[in-house]
Short mmCIF file of C-alpha atoms and ligand atoms in Angstrom, two decimals:
data_model
loop_
_atom_site.label_atom_id
_atom_site.label_comp_id
_atom_site.label_asym_id
_atom_site.label_seq_id
_atom_site.Cartn_x
_atom_site.Cartn_y
_atom_site.Cartn_z
CA MET U 1 78.25 -16.66 -6.20
CA ASP U 2 75.39 -18.83 -7.21
CA LEU U 3 73.69 -21.25 -5.00
CA ILE U 4 73.22 -24.71 -7.01
CA ASP U 5 72.24 -27.76 -5.26
CA PRO U 6 73.79 -31.42 -5.47
CA PHE U 7 71.09 -31.63 -8.56
CA GLN U 8 72.40 -28.55 -10.43
CA ARG U 9 69.59 -26.68 -9.53
CA ALA U 10 70.00 -23.22 -8.98
CA ILE U 11 68.34 -21.85 -5.84
CA THR U 12 67.08 -18.42 -6.78
CA TYR U 13 63.74 -18.43 -4.90
CA LEU U 14 63.27 -18.00 -1.07
CA ARG U 15 60.02 -18.29 0.89
CA LEU U 16 60.44 -16.45 4.32
CA SER U 17 58.02 -17.21 6.85
CA VAL U 18 57.85 -14.65 8.87
CA THR U 19 55.75 -15.66 11.96
CA ASP U 20 53.90 -19.03 13.01
CA ARG U 21 51.02 -16.94 14.06
CA CYS U 22 47.86 -16.41 12.42
CA ASP U 23 44.27 -14.61 12.84
CA PHE U 24 42.41 -17.39 11.05
CA ARG U 25 42.33 -21.59 12.06
CA CYS U 26 42.00 -23.12 8.51
CA VAL U 27 41.09 -26.54 9.11
CA TYR U 28 43.67 -28.15 6.97
CA CYS U 29 46.27 -26.01 8.48
CA MET U 30 46.29 -25.41 12.02
CA SER U 31 44.52 -27.07 14.90
CA GLU U 32 42.12 -25.13 16.90
CA GLN U 33 44.33 -25.16 19.85
CA MET U 34 47.76 -24.23 18.40
CA THR U 35 50.70 -23.59 20.68
CA PHE U 36 52.94 -20.86 19.15
CA LEU U 37 56.66 -20.22 19.64
CA PRO U 38 58.03 -18.24 22.33
CA LYS U 39 58.26 -14.54 21.20
CA LYS U 40 62.31 -14.60 21.95
CA GLU U 41 62.56 -17.77 19.62
CA LEU U 42 61.81 -15.93 16.71
CA LEU U 43 64.17 -13.88 14.59
CA SER U 44 63.79 -10.11 15.11
CA LEU U 45 63.43 -8.04 12.22
CA GLU U 46 66.93 -6.96 11.92
CA GLU U 47 67.64 -10.57 11.90
CA LEU U 48 65.42 -11.46 9.33
CA ASP U 49 66.83 -8.51 7.44
CA ARG U 50 70.28 -9.68 7.69
CA LEU U 51 69.26 -13.48 7.04
CA THR U 52 67.37 -12.42 3.91
CA SER U 53 70.25 -10.10 2.59
CA THR U 54 72.69 -12.56 2.69
CA PHE U 55 70.57 -15.09 0.68
CA ILE U 56 70.11 -12.17 -2.09
CA SER U 57 74.23 -11.71 -1.79
CA MET U 58 74.12 -15.23 -2.51
CA GLY U 59 71.74 -15.12 -6.02
CA VAL U 60 68.24 -15.10 -4.47
CA LYS U 61 66.25 -13.18 -6.87
CA LYS U 62 62.79 -13.72 -5.64
CA LEU U 63 61.44 -13.52 -2.16
CA ARG U 64 58.26 -14.31 -0.83
CA ILE U 65 56.83 -13.32 2.36
CA THR U 66 54.34 -15.85 4.33
CA GLY U 67 53.81 -17.08 7.56
CA GLY U 68 51.34 -18.11 9.56
CA GLU U 69 49.82 -14.91 8.51
CA PRO U 70 52.63 -12.48 7.37
CA LEU U 71 50.75 -8.97 8.09
CA VAL U 72 50.12 -9.97 11.68
CA ARG U 73 53.68 -9.80 12.67
CA ARG U 74 54.32 -6.69 14.23
CA ASP U 75 56.11 -4.08 12.41
CA ILE U 76 56.27 -6.03 9.54
CA MET U 77 56.20 -3.24 7.03
CA THR U 78 59.72 -1.82 8.42
CA PHE U 79 60.95 -5.50 7.08
CA PHE U 80 58.92 -4.71 3.83
CA ASN U 81 60.51 -1.51 3.54
CA ALA U 82 64.17 -2.53 4.21
CA MET U 83 63.54 -4.92 1.23
CA GLY U 84 62.68 -2.43 -1.00
CA ARG U 85 66.40 -1.58 -1.29
CA HIS U 86 67.16 -4.84 -2.90
CA LEU U 87 64.48 -4.04 -5.42
CA GLU U 88 66.04 -0.67 -5.81
CA SER U 89 69.50 -1.99 -6.48
CA GLY U 90 68.44 -4.75 -9.03
CA ALA U 91 69.74 -7.59 -6.80
CA LEU U 92 66.13 -8.72 -5.86
CA GLU U 93 63.67 -9.06 -8.97
CA GLU U 94 60.72 -9.62 -7.07
CA LEU U 95 59.11 -9.17 -3.38
CA CYS U 96 55.91 -11.21 -3.11
CA VAL U 97 53.69 -12.04 -0.34
CA THR U 98 51.13 -14.64 0.38
CA THR U 99 48.13 -13.69 2.77
CA ASN U 100 44.65 -14.74 3.89
CA GLY U 101 43.77 -11.11 3.26
CA SER U 102 42.69 -10.19 6.49
CA GLN U 103 44.93 -7.07 6.92
CA LEU U 104 45.03 -6.05 3.45
CA ALA U 105 42.73 -3.24 3.89
CA ARG U 106 45.37 -1.56 6.10
CA PHE U 107 48.46 -2.97 4.16
CA ALA U 108 47.70 -2.94 0.68
CA GLN U 109 48.95 0.70 -0.09
CA PRO U 110 52.05 0.35 2.33
CA LEU U 111 53.14 -2.93 0.60
CA TYR U 112 52.86 -1.08 -2.78
CA ASP U 113 54.83 1.52 -1.75
CA ALA U 114 57.38 -0.94 -0.57
CA GLY U 115 57.69 -2.25 -4.08
CA VAL U 116 55.37 -5.05 -3.74
CA ARG U 117 53.53 -5.46 -7.13
CA ARG U 118 51.79 -8.97 -6.93
CA ILE U 119 50.10 -10.79 -3.96
CA ASN U 120 48.71 -14.23 -3.22
CA VAL U 121 45.43 -14.30 -1.35
CA SER U 122 44.04 -17.38 -0.19
CA ILE U 123 40.39 -17.74 -0.46
CA ASP U 124 38.50 -21.46 -0.81
CA THR U 125 34.85 -20.35 -0.79
CA LEU U 126 32.94 -17.43 -1.40
CA ASP U 127 30.36 -18.45 0.81
CA GLU U 128 30.45 -16.69 4.34
CA ALA U 129 29.08 -19.52 6.28
CA LYS U 130 31.55 -21.92 4.62
CA PHE U 131 34.39 -19.47 4.59
CA ALA U 132 33.67 -18.98 8.63
CA GLU U 133 33.77 -23.03 8.87
CA ILE U 134 36.60 -23.47 7.01
CA THR U 135 38.98 -20.82 8.51
CA ARG U 136 37.02 -21.27 11.90
CA TRP U 137 38.13 -17.36 12.92
CA GLY U 138 37.92 -15.73 9.54
CA ARG U 139 35.28 -13.54 7.88
CA LEU U 140 34.87 -12.99 4.20
CA ALA U 141 33.71 -9.49 4.44
CA GLN U 142 36.59 -8.38 5.70
CA VAL U 143 38.89 -10.24 2.97
CA LEU U 144 36.73 -9.10 0.36
CA LYS U 145 37.57 -5.54 1.49
CA GLY U 146 40.99 -6.30 1.63
CA LEU U 147 40.64 -7.47 -2.25
CA ASP U 148 39.39 -4.22 -3.08
CA ALA U 149 42.07 -2.04 -1.34
CA ALA U 150 44.67 -4.41 -3.07
CA GLN U 151 43.38 -3.71 -6.53
CA ALA U 152 42.87 -0.10 -5.73
CA ALA U 153 46.68 0.11 -4.55
CA GLY U 154 47.53 -1.63 -8.02
CA LEU U 155 48.59 -5.07 -6.50
CA LYS U 156 47.90 -8.15 -9.14
CA ILE U 157 46.05 -10.63 -7.39
CA LYS U 158 46.44 -14.31 -7.59
CA LEU U 159 43.74 -16.33 -5.52
CA ASN U 160 44.90 -19.48 -4.05
CA ALA U 161 42.18 -22.22 -3.59
CA VAL U 162 42.68 -25.36 -1.53
CA ALA U 163 40.46 -27.86 -3.73
CA LEU U 164 38.39 -29.84 -1.13
CA LYS U 165 36.14 -32.78 -1.72
CA GLY U 166 32.72 -32.10 -0.80
CA PHE U 167 33.37 -28.46 0.42
CA ASN U 168 33.99 -26.34 -2.46
CA GLU U 169 33.61 -28.48 -5.46
CA ASP U 170 30.32 -26.81 -6.32
CA GLU U 171 32.10 -23.45 -6.28
CA LEU U 172 34.52 -24.47 -8.98
CA PHE U 173 33.10 -22.18 -11.57
CA SER U 174 31.71 -19.49 -9.41
CA LEU U 175 35.25 -19.01 -7.90
CA LEU U 176 36.42 -18.85 -11.79
CA ALA U 177 33.98 -16.13 -12.70
CA PHE U 178 34.55 -14.21 -9.59
CA CYS U 179 38.49 -14.11 -10.68
CA HIS U 180 37.71 -13.59 -14.17
CA GLU U 181 35.55 -10.47 -13.31
CA ARG U 182 37.92 -9.07 -11.01
CA GLY U 183 40.92 -9.59 -13.35
CA MET U 184 42.60 -11.95 -10.98
CA GLU U 185 44.21 -15.19 -11.35
CA ILE U 186 43.51 -18.36 -9.76
CA THR U 187 45.35 -21.27 -8.69
CA PHE U 188 43.88 -24.53 -7.37
CA ILE U 189 45.83 -26.48 -4.56
CA GLU U 190 45.90 -30.28 -3.50
CA VAL U 191 45.39 -30.56 0.20
CA MET U 192 48.82 -31.86 1.54
CA PRO U 193 49.11 -34.33 4.43
CA MET U 194 50.53 -31.86 6.79
CA GLY U 195 49.42 -31.81 10.30
CA ASP U 196 48.93 -34.20 13.55
CA LEU U 197 48.78 -37.66 12.06
CA GLY U 198 46.13 -38.80 14.55
CA ASN U 199 42.99 -36.79 14.21
CA GLU U 200 43.55 -34.66 10.82
CA ASN U 201 43.26 -36.91 8.18
CA ARG U 202 43.95 -35.10 4.82
CA LEU U 203 42.87 -38.08 2.49
CA ASP U 204 38.97 -37.18 3.74
CA GLN U 205 39.41 -33.72 2.09
CA TYR U 206 41.55 -34.87 -0.96
CA TRP U 207 40.00 -33.77 -4.56
CA PRO U 208 42.59 -34.40 -7.00
CA LEU U 209 43.11 -31.64 -9.28
CA SER U 210 43.01 -34.36 -12.07
CA ASP U 211 39.43 -34.42 -11.37
CA LEU U 212 38.77 -30.68 -10.80
CA ARG U 213 40.45 -30.40 -14.52
CA ALA U 214 38.22 -32.97 -16.13
CA ARG U 215 35.15 -30.96 -14.19
CA LEU U 216 36.54 -27.90 -16.06
CA GLU U 217 36.93 -29.55 -19.39
CA GLU U 218 32.90 -30.46 -19.33
CA ARG U 219 32.34 -26.75 -19.77
CA PHE U 220 35.41 -25.37 -21.21
CA THR U 221 38.06 -25.95 -23.65
CA LEU U 222 41.77 -25.84 -21.89
CA THR U 223 45.05 -25.27 -23.29
CA ASP U 224 48.20 -26.21 -21.55
CA LEU U 225 50.61 -23.34 -21.23
CA SER U 226 54.44 -23.66 -20.94
CA ARG U 227 54.83 -21.03 -18.35
CA ARG U 228 56.46 -22.42 -15.81
CA THR U 229 57.91 -20.84 -12.53
CA GLY U 230 60.22 -23.38 -11.21
CA GLY U 231 57.57 -24.36 -8.81
CA PRO U 232 54.70 -26.45 -8.62
CA ALA U 233 52.21 -24.79 -10.45
CA ARG U 234 51.06 -25.76 -13.87
CA TYR U 235 49.06 -23.25 -15.99
CA VAL U 236 46.22 -23.67 -18.54
CA ARG U 237 44.45 -21.15 -20.50
CA VAL U 238 40.54 -21.32 -20.68
CA ASN U 239 39.80 -20.56 -24.31
CA GLU U 240 36.52 -19.39 -23.91
CA THR U 241 37.24 -16.66 -21.61
CA GLY U 242 40.94 -16.14 -21.98
CA GLN U 243 41.78 -16.49 -18.25
CA SER U 244 44.83 -18.69 -17.15
CA VAL U 245 44.16 -21.17 -14.34
CA GLY U 246 47.00 -22.77 -12.17
CA PHE U 247 46.96 -26.30 -10.62
CA ILE U 248 49.22 -26.90 -7.91
CA THR U 249 49.54 -30.70 -7.99
CA PRO U 250 52.49 -32.21 -5.46
CA LEU U 251 50.30 -35.61 -5.20
CA THR U 252 49.38 -36.23 -8.77
CA HIS U 253 52.39 -34.70 -10.64
CA ASN U 254 55.82 -34.42 -9.65
CA PHE U 255 57.48 -31.14 -10.11
CA CYS U 256 60.56 -31.56 -8.37
CA GLU U 257 63.22 -31.60 -11.05
CA SER U 258 62.90 -28.00 -11.64
CA CYS U 259 62.83 -26.71 -8.03
CA ASN U 260 64.26 -23.63 -7.50
CA ARG U 261 63.52 -22.77 -4.19
CA VAL U 262 64.04 -23.15 -0.11
CA ARG U 263 61.98 -22.06 2.77
CA VAL U 264 63.22 -20.36 5.97
CA THR U 265 60.88 -20.24 9.02
CA CYS U 266 60.67 -17.41 11.47
CA THR U 267 63.05 -19.02 13.80
CA GLY U 268 65.94 -19.52 11.03
CA GLU U 269 65.25 -22.91 10.06
CA ILE U 270 65.93 -23.84 6.69
CA TYR U 271 63.86 -26.41 4.89
CA THR U 272 65.30 -27.62 1.57
CA CYS U 273 62.11 -29.36 0.31
CA LEU U 274 58.40 -28.95 1.49
CA GLY U 275 57.69 -32.71 1.60
CA GLN U 276 60.70 -33.82 3.89
CA GLU U 277 61.67 -33.50 7.30
CA GLY U 278 65.17 -32.47 6.54
CA LYS U 279 65.98 -29.07 8.00
CA SER U 280 69.00 -27.15 9.14
CA ASP U 281 69.44 -24.41 11.64
CA LEU U 282 70.32 -20.64 10.57
CA ARG U 283 69.81 -19.00 13.88
CA ALA U 284 73.00 -20.38 15.51
CA PRO U 285 75.62 -19.18 12.73
CA LEU U 286 73.44 -15.92 12.37
CA ARG U 287 73.82 -15.05 15.91
CA ALA U 288 77.32 -16.53 16.70
CA SER U 289 79.02 -13.73 14.34
CA THR U 290 78.35 -10.39 13.05
CA ASP U 291 80.60 -11.53 9.83
CA ASP U 292 78.33 -13.28 7.28
CA GLU U 293 81.07 -15.76 6.31
CA LEU U 294 79.52 -18.36 9.05
CA LEU U 295 75.86 -17.97 7.78
CA GLN U 296 76.93 -18.15 4.37
CA GLY U 297 78.65 -21.60 4.93
CA ALA U 298 75.84 -22.61 6.76
CA ILE U 299 73.32 -21.80 4.03
CA ARG U 300 75.69 -23.74 1.61
CA ALA U 301 75.96 -26.43 3.55
CA ALA U 302 72.10 -26.98 4.10
CA ILE U 303 71.56 -26.31 0.49
CA GLY U 304 74.18 -29.26 -0.29
CA LEU U 305 71.65 -31.53 1.62
CA LYS U 306 68.62 -30.38 -0.61
CA PRO U 307 66.85 -33.64 -1.52
CA LYS U 308 65.89 -34.98 -4.78
CA GLY U 309 62.45 -34.64 -4.07
CA HIS U 310 59.33 -35.44 -1.84
CA ASP U 311 57.55 -38.68 -1.01
CA PHE U 312 53.97 -37.73 -0.97
CA ASP U 313 51.98 -40.29 -2.11
CA TYR U 314 48.00 -41.00 -1.75
CA SER U 315 47.97 -43.63 -4.50
CA ARG U 316 47.99 -46.39 -1.97
CA GLY U 317 44.69 -45.09 -0.25
CA VAL U 318 47.13 -44.03 2.73
CA SER U 319 48.77 -40.53 3.20
CA ASP U 320 52.25 -41.77 2.79
CA GLY U 321 54.94 -39.33 3.08
CA GLN U 322 52.83 -37.32 5.81
CA MET U 323 54.52 -34.55 7.30
CA THR U 324 53.96 -33.89 11.06
CA ARG U 325 54.59 -30.36 11.03
CA HIS U 326 51.61 -27.96 9.99
CA MET U 327 51.79 -25.76 6.51
CA SER U 328 51.71 -22.46 8.83
CA HIS U 329 55.43 -23.70 10.15
CA THR U 330 57.03 -23.27 6.66
CA GLY U 331 54.48 -21.03 4.97
CA GLY U 332 53.46 -23.38 2.10
N1 LIG G 401 48.47 -17.10 6.09
C1 LIG G 401 48.73 -17.03 4.72
C2 LIG G 401 47.78 -17.70 3.67
O1 LIG G 401 46.64 -18.32 4.06
O2 LIG G 401 47.78 -17.48 2.61
C3 LIG G 401 50.09 -17.89 4.41
C4 LIG G 401 50.43 -18.77 4.90
S1 LIG G 401 49.59 -20.11 4.28
C5 LIG G 401 50.52 -21.81 5.14
C6 LIG G 401 49.95 -20.45 2.59
C7 LIG G 401 49.15 -21.53 1.66
O3 LIG G 401 49.18 -22.80 2.33
C8 LIG G 401 47.68 -21.00 1.69
O4 LIG G 401 47.48 -20.68 0.46
C9 LIG G 401 46.79 -22.19 2.15
O5 LIG G 401 45.87 -22.33 1.73
C10 LIG G 401 47.70 -23.51 1.99
N2 LIG G 401 47.77 -24.49 2.90
C11 LIG G 401 47.49 -24.50 4.13
N3 LIG G 401 47.56 -25.76 4.65
C12 LIG G 401 47.62 -26.69 3.61
C13 LIG G 401 47.54 -28.10 3.28
N4 LIG G 401 47.31 -29.10 4.19
N5 LIG G 401 47.49 -28.60 1.96
C14 LIG G 401 47.43 -27.65 0.69
N6 LIG G 401 47.73 -26.28 1.10
C15 LIG G 401 47.93 -25.70 2.43
FE1 LIG G 402 46.48 -18.80 8.95
FE2 LIG G 402 47.13 -19.11 6.22
FE3 LIG G 402 47.00 -21.60 7.78
FE4 LIG G 402 44.94 -20.24 7.03
S1 LIG G 402 46.19 -21.06 5.78
S2 LIG G 402 45.53 -20.96 9.02
S3 LIG G 402 45.43 -18.09 7.19
S4 LIG G 402 48.30 -19.72 7.89
#
């Protein structure tokens, strides 16, 4: 029973945010004073399990756990371990995590044991002072220890770096070299217009990846790769090193035609497009009946409303299509 949206896209990828909380306060993601959801609003671990398992029974093959910071949710390993049963049965093909890395020293091995093989770790700079500035509360050394632990456990790592004008432009080649030396992939992300409209203008931080790519091409020869993940990332190979580099360019390219994903928040809201306000509630149908039929109906109805694409656009010098919610709400 496959999930097919109105534009004939099969939905096989669920990104699940398990908490809105985080131990960092990255400037492009959260404000310093965040008001978090009361705990009673959150789905319990059992409810997250039932919700996710229902998606899997409806054709989801890939599950990414995100947040907030997923590894700060209490007892989250219980949930990862429970998802292992879907990997064992073959219903689920891949279980991944996106993390800021702060808790990896502790969780890398348990994650591997639960069946996770690939993780994304977000690092925008390798300079300790700049790292503290951009994450406000983060410490680079702790994250680097986490990377070591993850590699020792056998996890494959992809580094996610948000491209920020005037902030990490000068680290383009050092970030690349760092990843190459450690056998990690790297993906650059364009900063997206999320967050408070008033005092957080993402346009000031916007470093288009078309510029970043041109900078890379001054030193390297790049070959476009056909590898697609159904998502926003496009990949190139750096011929001189053999390393592949990803670009997530929601603003300079549109990737919606091949979108295979939906996002669910820790309160059970489903967002069928990162760049649109439209959402539906899955918590009420989840809680209304222990039978999964109601929930399945609500999932189908939500996917029936999946929009064709997003409307982000900086091309007119203003951030059109800005979302008022923070990225930590849906987990990116
Ligand atoms: N806390 C985890 C982490 O940082 O990897 C997972 C959640 S975080 C919201 C997921 C990704 O969203 C991170 O790679 C982060 O850099 C990215 N992100 C946050 N705000 C963003 C924004 N305004 N534009 C682009 N990417 C953003
Ligand atoms: Fe936390 Fe990730 Fe947002 Fe940074 S990007 S504040 S680590 S949720």
